[in-house]
Amino acid sequence: VKHLISSSVPNSVYISLMSKTTSHEYYEALQECFKDRSLVVSVERRCQLGEMKLKENGDARAHLDKMSLLREELTAMNNPVTDNDFFNMATSTLPYATLARVSITKLYDSGASQHLSPCQDQLINFKTIPPKPITAADNWTFDTIGYGDLPI
């Protein structure tokens, strides 16, 4: 029973259970941990997550760690934040100067006949076309709005 419980709770909760030896102690610890996890708390946590801002020259790692902890708490309250939403929240909390310092690794498949890019400003000879829907492997649909050449 303890193994089943420990494999189904977030890491932050599991750490608090590690010192417990019986299933009854696990139950009491979990009951204490989740007693105030109501809908109101869940909404409050989601608001906190959405309103966080990193100060200029602040510690980005600590900031993102705090955001990850809030996300984990929301998941434990059965109110998970999707990867896409978390990415959008995280990048919107960073000041412009921090975003400008972020390096992005680019990998191109030179054998592919076409590439997709959300970075229109990186394309040369860009030409606009009527929106055309494209469905990704995860069934997410988005529109292509043009094409151009990508300098390598």
Short mmCIF file of C-alpha atoms in Angstrom, two decimals:
data_model
loop_
_atom_site.label_atom_id
_atom_site.label_comp_id
_atom_site.label_asym_id
_atom_site.label_seq_id
_atom_site.Cartn_x
_atom_site.Cartn_y
_atom_site.Cartn_z
CA VAL A 1 0.00 0.00 0.00
CA LYS A 2 2.80 2.42 0.90
CA HIS A 3 4.49 1.83 -2.45
CA LEU A 4 1.26 2.49 -4.34
CA ILE A 5 0.66 5.72 -2.42
CA SER A 6 4.22 6.96 -2.78
CA SER A 7 4.18 6.37 -6.55
CA SER A 8 0.98 8.39 -7.02
CA VAL A 9 1.76 11.60 -5.12
CA PRO A 10 3.96 14.57 -6.12
CA ASN A 11 7.60 14.56 -5.02
CA SER A 12 7.01 17.29 -2.45
CA VAL A 13 4.39 15.11 -0.74
CA TYR A 14 6.47 11.94 -1.07
CA ILE A 15 9.39 13.60 0.73
CA SER A 16 7.14 14.27 3.72
CA LEU A 17 6.11 10.59 3.74
CA MET A 18 9.61 9.11 3.67
CA SER A 19 9.96 9.06 7.46
CA LYS A 20 6.66 7.21 7.93
CA THR A 21 6.79 3.48 8.57
CA THR A 22 3.18 2.27 8.56
CA SER A 23 0.26 2.68 6.22
CA HIS A 24 -1.66 4.37 9.02
CA GLU A 25 1.10 6.98 9.40
CA TYR A 26 0.98 7.52 5.63
CA TYR A 27 -2.77 8.03 5.79
CA GLU A 28 -2.52 10.52 8.65
CA ALA A 29 0.25 12.48 6.91
CA LEU A 30 -1.70 12.60 3.65
CA GLN A 31 -4.85 13.64 5.46
CA GLU A 32 -2.95 16.49 7.13
CA CYS A 33 -1.31 17.49 3.86
CA PHE A 34 -4.53 17.66 1.85
CA LYS A 35 -7.01 18.90 4.46
CA ASP A 36 -6.97 22.48 3.11
CA ARG A 37 -6.74 21.58 -0.58
CA SER A 38 -10.15 22.85 -1.58
CA LEU A 39 -11.25 24.44 -4.81
CA VAL A 40 -10.58 27.87 -3.31
CA VAL A 41 -6.97 26.94 -2.57
CA SER A 42 -6.59 25.51 -6.06
CA VAL A 43 -7.89 28.72 -7.67
CA GLU A 44 -5.64 30.79 -5.42
CA ARG A 45 -2.56 28.75 -6.39
CA ARG A 46 -3.36 29.08 -10.09
CA CYS A 47 -3.72 32.86 -9.69
CA GLN A 48 -0.38 32.99 -7.84
CA LEU A 49 1.24 31.05 -10.66
CA GLY A 50 -0.20 33.32 -13.33
CA GLU A 51 0.72 36.54 -11.50
CA MET A 52 4.35 35.72 -10.68
CA LYS A 53 6.99 38.06 -12.13
CA LEU A 54 10.76 37.77 -12.03
CA LYS A 55 12.42 41.03 -11.04
CA GLU A 56 15.11 42.46 -13.29
CA ASN A 57 18.41 40.67 -12.49
CA GLY A 58 16.51 38.26 -10.21
CA ASP A 59 17.39 34.59 -9.74
CA ALA A 60 15.65 32.95 -12.71
CA ARG A 61 16.34 29.40 -11.49
CA ALA A 62 14.78 30.05 -8.08
CA HIS A 63 11.84 31.78 -9.77
CA LEU A 64 11.20 28.84 -12.12
CA ASP A 65 11.66 26.37 -9.25
CA LYS A 66 8.95 28.22 -7.31
CA MET A 67 6.69 28.14 -10.35
CA SER A 68 7.33 24.39 -10.73
CA LEU A 69 6.43 23.82 -7.08
CA LEU A 70 3.12 25.68 -7.52
CA ARG A 71 2.45 23.63 -10.65
CA GLU A 72 3.13 20.44 -8.72
CA GLU A 73 0.76 21.54 -5.94
CA LEU A 74 -1.96 22.20 -8.51
CA THR A 75 -1.46 18.74 -9.97
CA ALA A 76 -1.79 17.25 -6.48
CA MET A 77 -5.10 19.13 -6.12
CA ASN A 78 -6.36 17.60 -9.39
CA ASN A 79 -6.01 20.93 -11.23
CA PRO A 80 -2.98 20.29 -13.46
CA VAL A 81 -1.32 22.94 -15.62
CA THR A 82 -0.52 21.63 -19.11
CA ASP A 83 3.04 21.83 -20.43
CA ASN A 84 1.97 24.40 -23.01
CA ASP A 85 0.22 26.60 -20.42
CA PHE A 86 3.19 26.32 -18.04
CA PHE A 87 5.62 27.31 -20.79
CA ASN A 88 3.48 30.34 -21.65
CA MET A 89 3.15 31.34 -17.99
CA ALA A 90 6.86 30.88 -17.34
CA THR A 91 8.03 32.91 -20.32
CA SER A 92 5.53 35.69 -19.62
CA THR A 93 6.91 36.09 -16.08
CA LEU A 94 10.45 36.79 -17.27
CA PRO A 95 11.61 40.35 -17.94
CA TYR A 96 12.58 41.16 -21.52
CA ALA A 97 16.29 41.41 -20.65
CA THR A 98 16.23 37.85 -19.30
CA LEU A 99 14.41 36.52 -22.37
CA ALA A 100 16.98 38.24 -24.58
CA ARG A 101 19.76 36.26 -22.83
CA VAL A 102 18.07 32.89 -23.32
CA SER A 103 19.90 30.86 -25.90
CA ILE A 104 17.95 28.48 -28.10
CA THR A 105 19.56 25.43 -29.64
CA LYS A 106 18.48 24.94 -33.21
CA LEU A 107 18.56 21.59 -34.94
CA TYR A 108 17.70 21.27 -38.61
CA ASP A 109 16.96 18.08 -40.51
CA SER A 110 18.85 18.69 -43.74
CA GLY A 111 17.04 15.77 -45.38
CA ALA A 112 13.59 17.28 -44.83
CA SER A 113 11.86 18.91 -47.79
CA GLN A 114 10.10 21.53 -45.63
CA HIS A 115 10.54 22.98 -42.15
CA LEU A 116 8.03 24.71 -39.87
CA SER A 117 9.04 27.67 -37.73
CA PRO A 118 7.12 29.99 -35.38
CA CYS A 119 9.86 32.60 -35.99
CA GLN A 120 8.75 34.43 -39.12
CA ASP A 121 11.35 37.15 -38.52
CA GLN A 122 14.13 34.60 -39.07
CA LEU A 123 12.96 33.80 -42.60
CA ILE A 124 14.17 35.68 -45.65
CA ASN A 125 12.09 36.15 -48.79
CA PHE A 126 8.95 35.63 -46.68
CA LYS A 127 5.71 35.43 -48.66
CA THR A 128 2.25 35.52 -47.07
CA ILE A 129 -0.32 32.89 -48.07
CA PRO A 130 -3.96 32.32 -47.06
CA PRO A 131 -4.04 30.41 -43.72
CA LYS A 132 -3.77 26.65 -44.23
CA PRO A 133 -4.45 24.25 -41.30
CA ILE A 134 -1.76 21.75 -40.33
CA THR A 135 -2.26 18.97 -37.78
CA ALA A 136 0.76 18.01 -35.67
CA ALA A 137 1.54 14.51 -34.38
CA ASP A 138 -0.22 15.30 -31.07
CA ASN A 139 -3.41 16.31 -33.00
CA TRP A 140 -2.84 20.01 -32.26
CA THR A 141 -3.95 22.07 -35.27
CA PHE A 142 -2.38 25.36 -36.28
CA ASP A 143 -2.32 27.49 -39.42
CA THR A 144 0.58 28.10 -41.74
CA ILE A 145 0.48 31.73 -42.91
CA GLY A 146 3.44 31.94 -45.24
CA TYR A 147 6.76 30.57 -46.37
CA GLY A 148 10.31 31.72 -46.87
CA ASP A 149 13.95 30.71 -46.83
CA LEU A 150 15.80 29.95 -43.62
CA PRO A 151 19.47 30.96 -43.72
CA ILE A 152 21.76 28.36 -42.18
#
